[in-house]
Short mmCIF file of C-alpha atoms and ligand atoms in Angstrom, two decimals:
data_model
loop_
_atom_site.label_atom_id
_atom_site.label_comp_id
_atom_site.label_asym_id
_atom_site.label_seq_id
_atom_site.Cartn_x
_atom_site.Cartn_y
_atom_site.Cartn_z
CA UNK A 15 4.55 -58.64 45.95
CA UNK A 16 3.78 -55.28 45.00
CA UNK A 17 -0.24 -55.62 43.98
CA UNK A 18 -2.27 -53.08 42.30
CA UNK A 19 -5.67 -52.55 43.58
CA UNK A 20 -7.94 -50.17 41.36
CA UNK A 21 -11.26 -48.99 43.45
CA UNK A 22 -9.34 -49.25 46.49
CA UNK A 23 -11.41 -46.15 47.59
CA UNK A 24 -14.96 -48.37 47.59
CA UNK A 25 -16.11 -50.85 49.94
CA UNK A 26 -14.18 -53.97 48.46
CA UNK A 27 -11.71 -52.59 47.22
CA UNK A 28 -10.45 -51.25 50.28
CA UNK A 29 -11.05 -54.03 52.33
CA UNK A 30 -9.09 -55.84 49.50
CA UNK A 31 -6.19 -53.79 49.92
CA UNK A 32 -6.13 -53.91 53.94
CA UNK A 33 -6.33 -57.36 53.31
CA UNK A 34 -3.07 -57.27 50.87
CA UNK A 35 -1.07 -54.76 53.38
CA UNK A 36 -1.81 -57.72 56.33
CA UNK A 37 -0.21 -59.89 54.12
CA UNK A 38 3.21 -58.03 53.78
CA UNK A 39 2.32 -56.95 50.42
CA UNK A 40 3.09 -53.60 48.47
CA UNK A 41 -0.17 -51.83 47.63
CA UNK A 42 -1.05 -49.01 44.98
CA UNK A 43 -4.54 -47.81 44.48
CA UNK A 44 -5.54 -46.45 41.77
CA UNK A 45 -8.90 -44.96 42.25
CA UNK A 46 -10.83 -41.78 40.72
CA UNK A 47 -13.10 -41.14 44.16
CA UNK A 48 -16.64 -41.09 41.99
CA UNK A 49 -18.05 -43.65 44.56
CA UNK A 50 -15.24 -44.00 46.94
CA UNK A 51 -13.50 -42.38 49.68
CA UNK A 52 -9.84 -40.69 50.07
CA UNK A 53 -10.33 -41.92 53.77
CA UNK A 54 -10.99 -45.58 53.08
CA UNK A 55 -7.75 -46.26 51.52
CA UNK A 56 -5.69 -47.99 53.96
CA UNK A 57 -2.94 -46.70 55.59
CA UNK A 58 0.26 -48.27 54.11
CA UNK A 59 -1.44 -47.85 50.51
CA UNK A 60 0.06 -45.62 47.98
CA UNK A 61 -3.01 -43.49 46.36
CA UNK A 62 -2.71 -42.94 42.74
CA UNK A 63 -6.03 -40.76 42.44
CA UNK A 64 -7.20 -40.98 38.64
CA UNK A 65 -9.52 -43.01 35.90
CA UNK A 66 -8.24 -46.83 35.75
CA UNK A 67 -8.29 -45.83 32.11
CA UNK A 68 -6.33 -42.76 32.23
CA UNK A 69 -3.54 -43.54 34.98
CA UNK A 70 -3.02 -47.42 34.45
CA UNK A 71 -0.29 -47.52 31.97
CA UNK A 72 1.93 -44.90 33.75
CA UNK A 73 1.56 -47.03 36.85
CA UNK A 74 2.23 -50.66 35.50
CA UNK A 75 4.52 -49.08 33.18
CA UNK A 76 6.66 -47.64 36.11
CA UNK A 77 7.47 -51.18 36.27
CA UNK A 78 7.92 -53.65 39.45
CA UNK A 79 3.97 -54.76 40.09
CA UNK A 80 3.21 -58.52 40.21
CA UNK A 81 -0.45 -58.16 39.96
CA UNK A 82 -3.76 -56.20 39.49
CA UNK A 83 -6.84 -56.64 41.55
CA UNK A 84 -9.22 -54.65 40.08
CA UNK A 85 -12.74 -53.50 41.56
CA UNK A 86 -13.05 -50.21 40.05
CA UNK A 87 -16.09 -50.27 38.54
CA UNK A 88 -19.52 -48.35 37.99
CA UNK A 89 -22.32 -51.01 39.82
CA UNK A 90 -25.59 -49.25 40.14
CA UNK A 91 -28.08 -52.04 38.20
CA UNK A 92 -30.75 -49.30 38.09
CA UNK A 93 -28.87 -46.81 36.81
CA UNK A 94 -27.42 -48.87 34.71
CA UNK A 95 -30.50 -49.09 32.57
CA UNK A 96 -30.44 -45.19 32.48
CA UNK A 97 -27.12 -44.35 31.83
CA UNK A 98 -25.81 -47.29 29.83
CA UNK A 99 -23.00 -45.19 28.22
CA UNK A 100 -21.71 -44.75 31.74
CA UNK A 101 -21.44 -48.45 32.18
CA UNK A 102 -19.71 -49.55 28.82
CA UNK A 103 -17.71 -46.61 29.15
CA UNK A 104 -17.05 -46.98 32.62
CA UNK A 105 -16.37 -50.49 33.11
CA UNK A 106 -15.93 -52.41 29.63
CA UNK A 107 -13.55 -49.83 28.10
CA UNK A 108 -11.92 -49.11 31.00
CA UNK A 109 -10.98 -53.08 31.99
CA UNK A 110 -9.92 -53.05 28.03
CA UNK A 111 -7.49 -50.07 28.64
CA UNK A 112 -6.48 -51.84 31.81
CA UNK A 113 -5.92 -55.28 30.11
CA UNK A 114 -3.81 -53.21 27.46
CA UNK A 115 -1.21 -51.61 29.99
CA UNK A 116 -1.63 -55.59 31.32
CA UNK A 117 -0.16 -56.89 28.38
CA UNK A 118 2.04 -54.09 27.44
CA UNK A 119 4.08 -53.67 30.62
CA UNK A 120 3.75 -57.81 31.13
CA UNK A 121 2.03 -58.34 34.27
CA UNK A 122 1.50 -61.36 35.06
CA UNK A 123 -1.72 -62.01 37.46
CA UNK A 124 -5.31 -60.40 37.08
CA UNK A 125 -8.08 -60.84 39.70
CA UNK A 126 -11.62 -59.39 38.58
CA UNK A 127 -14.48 -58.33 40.30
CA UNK A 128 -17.26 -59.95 38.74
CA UNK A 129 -20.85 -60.40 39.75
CA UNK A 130 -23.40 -63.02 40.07
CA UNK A 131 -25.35 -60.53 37.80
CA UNK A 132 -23.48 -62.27 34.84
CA UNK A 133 -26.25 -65.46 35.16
CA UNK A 134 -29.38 -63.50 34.76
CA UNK A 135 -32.49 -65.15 36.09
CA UNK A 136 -31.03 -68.75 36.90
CA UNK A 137 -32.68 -71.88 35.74
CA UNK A 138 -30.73 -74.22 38.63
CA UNK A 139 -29.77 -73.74 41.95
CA UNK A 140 -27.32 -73.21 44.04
CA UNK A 141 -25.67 -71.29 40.49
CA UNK A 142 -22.44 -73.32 39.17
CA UNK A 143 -19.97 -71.06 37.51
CA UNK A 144 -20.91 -73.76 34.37
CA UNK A 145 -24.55 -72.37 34.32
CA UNK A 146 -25.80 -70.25 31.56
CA UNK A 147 -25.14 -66.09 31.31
CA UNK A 148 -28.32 -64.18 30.44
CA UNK A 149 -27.39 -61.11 32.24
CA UNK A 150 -31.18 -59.51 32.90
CA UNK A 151 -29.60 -55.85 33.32
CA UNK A 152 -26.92 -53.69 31.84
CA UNK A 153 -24.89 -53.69 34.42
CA UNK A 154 -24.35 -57.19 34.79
CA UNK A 155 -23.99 -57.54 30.49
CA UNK A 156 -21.06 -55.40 30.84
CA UNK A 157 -19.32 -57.51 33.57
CA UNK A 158 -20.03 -60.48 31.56
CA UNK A 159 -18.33 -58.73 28.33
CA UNK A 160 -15.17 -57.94 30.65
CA UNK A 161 -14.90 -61.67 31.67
CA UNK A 162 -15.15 -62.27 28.16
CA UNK A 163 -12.02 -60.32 27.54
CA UNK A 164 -10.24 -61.52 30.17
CA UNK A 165 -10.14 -64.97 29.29
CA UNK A 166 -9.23 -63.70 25.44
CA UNK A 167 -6.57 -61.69 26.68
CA UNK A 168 -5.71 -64.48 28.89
CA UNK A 169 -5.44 -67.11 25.99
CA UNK A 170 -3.46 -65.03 23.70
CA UNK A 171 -0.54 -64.04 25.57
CA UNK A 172 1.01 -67.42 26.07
CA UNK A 173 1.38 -68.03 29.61
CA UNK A 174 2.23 -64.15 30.22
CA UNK A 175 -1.09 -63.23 32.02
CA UNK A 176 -3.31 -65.44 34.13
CA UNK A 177 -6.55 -64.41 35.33
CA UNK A 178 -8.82 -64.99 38.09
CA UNK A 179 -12.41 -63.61 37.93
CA UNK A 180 -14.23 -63.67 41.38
CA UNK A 181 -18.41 -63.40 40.57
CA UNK A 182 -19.80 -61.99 43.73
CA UNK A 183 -22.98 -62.87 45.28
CA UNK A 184 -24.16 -60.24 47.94
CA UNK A 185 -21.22 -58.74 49.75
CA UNK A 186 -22.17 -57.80 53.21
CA UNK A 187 -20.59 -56.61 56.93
CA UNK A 188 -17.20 -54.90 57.26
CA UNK A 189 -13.84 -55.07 58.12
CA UNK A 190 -13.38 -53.94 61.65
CA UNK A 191 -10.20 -51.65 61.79
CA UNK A 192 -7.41 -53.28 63.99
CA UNK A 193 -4.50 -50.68 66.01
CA UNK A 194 -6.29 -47.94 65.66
CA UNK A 195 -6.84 -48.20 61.71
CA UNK A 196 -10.56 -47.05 60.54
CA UNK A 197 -13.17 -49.63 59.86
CA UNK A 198 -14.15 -50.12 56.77
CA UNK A 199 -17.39 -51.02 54.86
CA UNK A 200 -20.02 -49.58 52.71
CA UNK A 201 -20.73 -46.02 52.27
CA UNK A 202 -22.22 -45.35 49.18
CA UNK A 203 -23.72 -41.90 48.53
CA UNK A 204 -26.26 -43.84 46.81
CA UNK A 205 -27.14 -47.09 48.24
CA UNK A 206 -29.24 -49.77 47.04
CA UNK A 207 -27.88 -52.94 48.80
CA UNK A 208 -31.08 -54.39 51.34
CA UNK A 209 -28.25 -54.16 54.78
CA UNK A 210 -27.38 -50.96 55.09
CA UNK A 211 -30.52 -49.83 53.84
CA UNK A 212 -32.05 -51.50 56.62
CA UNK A 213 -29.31 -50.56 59.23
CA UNK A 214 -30.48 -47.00 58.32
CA UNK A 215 -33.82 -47.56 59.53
CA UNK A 216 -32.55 -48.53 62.63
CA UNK A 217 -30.25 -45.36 62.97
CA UNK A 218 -33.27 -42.93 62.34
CA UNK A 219 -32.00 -42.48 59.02
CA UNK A 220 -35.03 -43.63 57.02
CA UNK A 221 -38.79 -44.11 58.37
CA UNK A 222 -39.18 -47.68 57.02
CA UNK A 223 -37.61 -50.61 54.45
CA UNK A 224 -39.83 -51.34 50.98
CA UNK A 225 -39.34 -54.78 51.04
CA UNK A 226 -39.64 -55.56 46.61
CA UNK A 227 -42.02 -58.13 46.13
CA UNK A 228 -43.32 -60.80 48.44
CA UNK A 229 -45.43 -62.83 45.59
CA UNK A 230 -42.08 -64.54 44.69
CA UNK A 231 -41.87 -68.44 44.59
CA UNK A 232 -39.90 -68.77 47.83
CA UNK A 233 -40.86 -70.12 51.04
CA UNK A 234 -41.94 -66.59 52.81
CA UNK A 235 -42.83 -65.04 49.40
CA UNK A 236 -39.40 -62.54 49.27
CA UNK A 237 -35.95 -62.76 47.43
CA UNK A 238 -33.37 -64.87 48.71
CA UNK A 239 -30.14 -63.88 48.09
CA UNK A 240 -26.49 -65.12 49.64
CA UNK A 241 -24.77 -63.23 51.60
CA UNK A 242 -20.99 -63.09 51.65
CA UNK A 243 -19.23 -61.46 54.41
CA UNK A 244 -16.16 -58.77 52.88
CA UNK A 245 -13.17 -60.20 54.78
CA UNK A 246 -13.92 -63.57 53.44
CA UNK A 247 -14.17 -62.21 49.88
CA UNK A 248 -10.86 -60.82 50.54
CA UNK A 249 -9.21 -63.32 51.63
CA UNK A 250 -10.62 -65.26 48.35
CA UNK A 251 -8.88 -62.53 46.42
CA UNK A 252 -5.39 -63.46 48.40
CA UNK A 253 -5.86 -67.40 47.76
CA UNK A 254 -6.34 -66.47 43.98
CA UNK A 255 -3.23 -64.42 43.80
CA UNK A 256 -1.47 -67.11 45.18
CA UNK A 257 -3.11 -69.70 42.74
CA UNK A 258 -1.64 -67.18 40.11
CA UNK A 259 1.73 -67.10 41.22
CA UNK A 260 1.55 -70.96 41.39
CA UNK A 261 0.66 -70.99 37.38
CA UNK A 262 -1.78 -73.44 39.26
CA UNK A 263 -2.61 -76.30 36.81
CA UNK A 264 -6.30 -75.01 37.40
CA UNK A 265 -5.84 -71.46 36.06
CA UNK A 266 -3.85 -73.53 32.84
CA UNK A 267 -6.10 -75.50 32.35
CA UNK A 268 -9.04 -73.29 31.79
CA UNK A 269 -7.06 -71.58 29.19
CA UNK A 270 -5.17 -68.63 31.69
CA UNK A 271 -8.68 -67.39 33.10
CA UNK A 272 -10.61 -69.48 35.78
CA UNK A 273 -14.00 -68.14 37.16
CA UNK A 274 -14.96 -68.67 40.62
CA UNK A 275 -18.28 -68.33 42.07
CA UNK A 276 -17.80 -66.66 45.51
CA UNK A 277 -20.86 -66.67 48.45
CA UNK A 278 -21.38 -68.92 51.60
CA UNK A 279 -24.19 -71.29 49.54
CA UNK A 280 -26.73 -70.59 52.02
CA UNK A 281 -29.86 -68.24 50.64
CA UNK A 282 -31.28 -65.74 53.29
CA UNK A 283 -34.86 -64.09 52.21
CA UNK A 284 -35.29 -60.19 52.65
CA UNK A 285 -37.76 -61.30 55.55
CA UNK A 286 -34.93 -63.25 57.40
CA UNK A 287 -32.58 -60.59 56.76
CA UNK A 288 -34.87 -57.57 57.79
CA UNK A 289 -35.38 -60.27 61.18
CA UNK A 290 -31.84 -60.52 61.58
CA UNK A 291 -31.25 -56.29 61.58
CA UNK A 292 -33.97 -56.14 64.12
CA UNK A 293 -32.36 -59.22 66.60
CA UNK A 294 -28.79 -57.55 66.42
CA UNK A 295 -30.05 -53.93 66.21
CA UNK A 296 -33.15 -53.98 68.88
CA UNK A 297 -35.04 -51.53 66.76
CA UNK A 298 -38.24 -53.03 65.39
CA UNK A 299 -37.45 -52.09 61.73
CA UNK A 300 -41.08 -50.97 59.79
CA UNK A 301 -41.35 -52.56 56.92
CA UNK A 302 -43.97 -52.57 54.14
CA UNK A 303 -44.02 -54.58 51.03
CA UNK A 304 -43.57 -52.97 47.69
CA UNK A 305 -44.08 -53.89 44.21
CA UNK A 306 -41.25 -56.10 43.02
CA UNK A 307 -37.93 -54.08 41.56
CA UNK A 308 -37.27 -54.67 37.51
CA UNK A 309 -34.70 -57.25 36.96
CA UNK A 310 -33.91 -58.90 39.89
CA UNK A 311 -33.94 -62.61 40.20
CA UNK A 312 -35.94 -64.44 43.02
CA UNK A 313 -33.24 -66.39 44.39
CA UNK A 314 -29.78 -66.02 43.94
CA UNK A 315 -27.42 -68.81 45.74
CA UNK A 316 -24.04 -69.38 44.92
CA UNK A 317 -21.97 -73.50 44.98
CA UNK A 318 -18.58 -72.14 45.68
CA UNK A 319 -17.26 -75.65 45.00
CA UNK A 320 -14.78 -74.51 42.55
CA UNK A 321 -13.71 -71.73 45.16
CA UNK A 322 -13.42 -74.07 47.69
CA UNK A 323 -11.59 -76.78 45.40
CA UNK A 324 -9.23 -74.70 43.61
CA UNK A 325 -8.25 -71.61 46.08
CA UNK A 326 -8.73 -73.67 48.95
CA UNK A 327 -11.03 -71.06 50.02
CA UNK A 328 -13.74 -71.15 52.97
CA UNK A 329 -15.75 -68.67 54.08
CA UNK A 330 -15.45 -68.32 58.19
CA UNK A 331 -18.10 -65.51 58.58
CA UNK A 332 -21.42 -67.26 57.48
CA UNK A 333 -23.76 -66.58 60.05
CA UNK A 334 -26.26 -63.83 59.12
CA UNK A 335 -26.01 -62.20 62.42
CA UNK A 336 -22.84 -61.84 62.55
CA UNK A 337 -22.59 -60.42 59.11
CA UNK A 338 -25.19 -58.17 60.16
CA UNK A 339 -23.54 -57.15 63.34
CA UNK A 340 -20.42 -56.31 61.87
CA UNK A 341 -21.68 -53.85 59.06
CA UNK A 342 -24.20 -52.44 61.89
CA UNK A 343 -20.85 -51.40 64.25
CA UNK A 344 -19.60 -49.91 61.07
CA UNK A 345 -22.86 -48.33 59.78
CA UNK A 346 -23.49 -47.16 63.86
CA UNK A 347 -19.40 -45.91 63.97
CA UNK A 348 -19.99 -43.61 60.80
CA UNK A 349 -23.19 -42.20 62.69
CA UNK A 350 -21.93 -41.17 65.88
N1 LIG B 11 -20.82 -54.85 46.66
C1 LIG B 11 -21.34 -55.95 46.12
O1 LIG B 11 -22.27 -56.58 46.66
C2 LIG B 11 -20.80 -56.45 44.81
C3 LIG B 11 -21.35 -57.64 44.26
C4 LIG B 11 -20.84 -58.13 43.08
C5 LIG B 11 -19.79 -57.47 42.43
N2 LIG B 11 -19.30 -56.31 42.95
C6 LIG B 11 -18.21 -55.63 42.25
O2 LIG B 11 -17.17 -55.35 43.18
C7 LIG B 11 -16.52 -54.14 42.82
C8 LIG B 11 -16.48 -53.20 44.00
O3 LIG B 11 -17.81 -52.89 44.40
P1 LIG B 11 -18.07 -51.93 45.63
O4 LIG B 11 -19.37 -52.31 46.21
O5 LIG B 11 -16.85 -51.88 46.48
O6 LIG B 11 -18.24 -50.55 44.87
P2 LIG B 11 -17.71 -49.09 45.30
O7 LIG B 11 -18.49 -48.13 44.47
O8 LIG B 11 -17.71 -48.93 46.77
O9 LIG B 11 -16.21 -49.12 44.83
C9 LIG B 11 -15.81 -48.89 43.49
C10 LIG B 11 -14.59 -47.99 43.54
O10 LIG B 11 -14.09 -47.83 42.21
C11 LIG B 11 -13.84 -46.46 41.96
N3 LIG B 11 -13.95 -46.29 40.51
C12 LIG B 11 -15.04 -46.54 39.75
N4 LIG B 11 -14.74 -46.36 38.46
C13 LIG B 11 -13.43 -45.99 38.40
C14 LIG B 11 -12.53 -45.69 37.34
N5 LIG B 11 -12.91 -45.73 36.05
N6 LIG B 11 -11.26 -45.35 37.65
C15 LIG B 11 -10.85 -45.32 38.95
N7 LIG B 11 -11.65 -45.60 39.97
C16 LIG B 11 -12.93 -45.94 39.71
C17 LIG B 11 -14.83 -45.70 42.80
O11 LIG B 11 -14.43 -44.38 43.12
C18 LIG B 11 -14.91 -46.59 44.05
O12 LIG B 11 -13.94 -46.21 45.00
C19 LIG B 11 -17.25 -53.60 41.61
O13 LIG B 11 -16.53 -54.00 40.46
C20 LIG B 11 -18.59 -54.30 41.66
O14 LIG B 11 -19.14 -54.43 40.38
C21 LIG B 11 -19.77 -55.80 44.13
O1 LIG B 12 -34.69 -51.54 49.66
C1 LIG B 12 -34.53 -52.71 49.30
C2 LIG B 12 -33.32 -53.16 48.73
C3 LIG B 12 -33.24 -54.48 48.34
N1 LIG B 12 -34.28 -55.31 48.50
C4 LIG B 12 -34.17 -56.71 48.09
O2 LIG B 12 -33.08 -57.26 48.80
C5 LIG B 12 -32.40 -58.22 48.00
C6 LIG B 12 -30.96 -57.84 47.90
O3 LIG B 12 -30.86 -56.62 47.16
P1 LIG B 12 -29.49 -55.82 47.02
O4 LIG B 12 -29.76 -54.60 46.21
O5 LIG B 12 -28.86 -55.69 48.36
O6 LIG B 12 -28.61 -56.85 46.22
P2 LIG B 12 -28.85 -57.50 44.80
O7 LIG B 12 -29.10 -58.95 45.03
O8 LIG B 12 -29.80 -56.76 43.95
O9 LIG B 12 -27.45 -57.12 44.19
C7 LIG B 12 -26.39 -57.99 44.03
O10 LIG B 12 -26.49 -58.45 42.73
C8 LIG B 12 -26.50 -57.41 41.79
C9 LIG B 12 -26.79 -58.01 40.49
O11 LIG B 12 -28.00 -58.70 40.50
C10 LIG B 12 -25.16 -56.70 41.86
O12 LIG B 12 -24.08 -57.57 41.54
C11 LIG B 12 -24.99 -56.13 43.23
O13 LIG B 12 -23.74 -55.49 43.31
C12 LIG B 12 -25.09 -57.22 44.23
O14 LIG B 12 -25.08 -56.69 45.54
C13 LIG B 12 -33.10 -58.21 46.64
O15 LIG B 12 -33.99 -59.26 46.59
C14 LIG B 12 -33.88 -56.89 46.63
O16 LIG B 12 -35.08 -56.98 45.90
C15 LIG B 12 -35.47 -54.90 49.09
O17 LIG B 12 -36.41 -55.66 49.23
N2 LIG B 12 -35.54 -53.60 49.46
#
């Protein structure tokens, strides 16, 4: 197939589309470089370097692509509080001029990045993709609204577009370049996400990790989150292209637009995770407890039942250290 992968200059994106190239597939990227990297698209990927919003309909329109897989998207929860322009801007109207050129030039499949940020504080756990949506941020109200869309754009066109969206727990580790291709994982200019923050600590990087909060109602008093390794996500993203393709009676019957919970159902506290940096790194890590950070949820732990069910998808990375270990050879590659 010849896929379309927009933010295949970030961290998933990328490992998305080296994911897609493995597979025999054509790849575009369409990707602006306002978080990612000209370097990170995989070799074998056509670049089309622009805003989703401004370049998608001369690239579907140029006719020939099967399906989108689209990442790009602005996913800074603090800032998003600051700058919420930037995110309903930057990801709501841009998905809307995406789903547009979807439904103008008739392509058929759609897979979304979406977030476990769309449940807000949960009342159950592990989250089912059936639990309620209180998004407790900006960021995580405007992926909601693009799900939203999806599954109206989905309904209306008749059978023309299916949709798939894919709500992300905590993506983690990287893809390890094969043949002399580059690895690839996260290397945001600003970074917020608790591995590589920690990975820097062990590099010299940073003095110490705040660890936010440890008065929360979990077993060693910090957040517990699940961690989802990035070539397992990616693969996810292949199953649910081929579920697509299938006009699986899954997709059809949730009205053209299934959503899939994706992480390994297993919840790892910043403690065990800050434990599990020291083990694979052999730097003792400082750390020092901080007051908690507004909006996030104690514990966030995905069922990927429905993943597993319907994409016949299962997660092969899911020990911590390993997950670890993998984005610490990428985080100690990028140093040297
Ligand atoms: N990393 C995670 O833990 C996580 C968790 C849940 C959901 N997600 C979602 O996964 C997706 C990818 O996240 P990531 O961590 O790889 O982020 P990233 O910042 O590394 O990648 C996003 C890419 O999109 C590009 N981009 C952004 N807006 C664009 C636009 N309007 N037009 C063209 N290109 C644009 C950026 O340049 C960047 O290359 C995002 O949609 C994010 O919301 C990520
Ligand atoms: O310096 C840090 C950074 C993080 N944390 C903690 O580590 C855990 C994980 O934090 P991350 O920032 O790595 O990840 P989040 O769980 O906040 O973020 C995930 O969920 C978000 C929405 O809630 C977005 O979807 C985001 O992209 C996704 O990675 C949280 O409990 C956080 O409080 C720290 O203690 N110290």
């Amino acid at each position: 197939m010849t896929l379309v992968v927009t933010g295949g200059a970030g961290y998933v994106g990328s490992v998305c589309a080296q994911h897609l190239l493995d597979a025999g597939h054509d790849v575009v990227v369409i990707d602006d470089l306002s978080t990612g990297h000209r370097d990170a698209v995989p070799a074998g990927a056509r670049l089309v370097e622009g805003d989703v919003a401004a370049v998608a309909d001369e690239v579907l329109g140029a006719g020939g692509v099967d399906g989108v897989v689209h990442c790009a998207a602005r996913s800074l929860v603090g800032e998003s509080a600051v700058e919420p322009a930037k995110y309903w801007h930057g990801n709501v109207v841009t998905s809307i001029a995406l789903l547009d050129a979807l439904r103008r030039h008739r392509v058929p499949r759609l897979v979304f990045s979406s977030t476990a940020a769309t449940y807000g504080e949960p009342e159950t756990s592990p989250i089912t993709e059936d639990a309620a949506t209180r998004p407790t941020n900006t960021y995580g109200a405007t992926k909601l609204a693009i799900d939203h869309a999806i599954g109206t754009y989905a309904a209306a066109s008749q059978g023309e577009l299916a949709a798939v969206s894919l709500r992300y727990f905590n993506v983690a580790g990287a893809h390890a370049g094969a043949g002399g291709a580059p690895a690839l994982g996260e290397r945001h200019a600003v970074e917020t996400h608790l591995i590589p923050l920690v990975l820097q600590v062990a590099l010299g990087q940073r003095e110490e990790i705040a660890v936010f909060g440890d008065d929360w109602p979990t077993p060693d008093g910090t957040c517990v989150r699940d961690y989802i390794h990035v070539d397992d996500l990616a693969e996810a993203h292949l199953l649910a292209l081929d579920l697509l393709g299938q006009a699986g009676a899954a997709v059809a019957e949730a009205g053209g637009h299934l959503v899939c919970n994706l992480g390994n159902g297993t919840g790892f506290s910043v403690f065990e995770v800050i434990e599990a940096c020291r083990r694979v790194t052999g730097h003792p890590i400082p750390a020092r407890v901080a007051p908690r950070r507004t909006g996030d949820p104690g514990v966030l732990v995905a069922s990927s039942a429905r993943a597993r069910a319907e994409l016949g998808w299962k997660p092969t990375h899911t020990d911590l250290d390993g997950i670890v270990a993998d984005a610490w050879a990428f985080a100690r590659g990028r140093a040297t």
